[in-house]
Amino acid sequence: HRHFSEVNVSDFLSHLQQSFHNEDCAHFLLDRQAIYRDWAITAAFYAEVHLAEACFTGVTGLGHTETRRGKSEAHAFREETILLLARDAYKNYRKLRVASQNVRYLTGEASDTDRLARFYDTNVAGKLVRGNLVDLRNELQAAFGVDLSRGQS
């Protein structure tokens, strides 16, 4: 059973605004500099990180991942928390996290870089940024009962 507390409005809005900033960056890179789609995917991942953290501000005893994770790695803890509290959002969260990790860390040999560039082509990057991220926002809103849309002040 979930126990929601009063949302810390300042922390909530701070995470929400950073999410929009990262999402705008992802769109900019895809729309104007598609060669940097790896960074667009990474920016979209960090947009989702801040969406999750915004939601966590209203969960009793949870707070910010960096202060509550114990010995778990931050991304793993956040992912586990989403699985526990927002199961419907888990698939989209994980898909973006894995894609971001792949484009950042599975490079090295020229053949690996070429393979990743072909796999995460502009269409795939667009689906991650324009599809998975939007779906995740909707799923987190439903699970946590918060408004994650633009226009908050």
XYZ file of C-alpha atoms in Angstrom, residues 3 9 21 24 27 40 44-45 64 68 79 89 97 102 110 141:
16
model
C 1.612 6.237 1.439
C 6.371 21.783 -4.140
C 14.817 21.370 -20.113
C 13.673 20.267 -25.033
C 13.952 17.469 -29.335
C 19.091 13.112 -27.695
C 15.451 11.996 -22.880
C 16.661 9.511 -20.277
C 15.180 12.015 -3.464
C 17.322 7.297 0.117
C 14.166 1.677 -11.548
C 5.590 3.028 -16.256
C 17.443 3.808 -19.559
C 23.873 1.511 -24.708
C 34.659 1.425 -34.617
C 0.985 10.904 -13.707
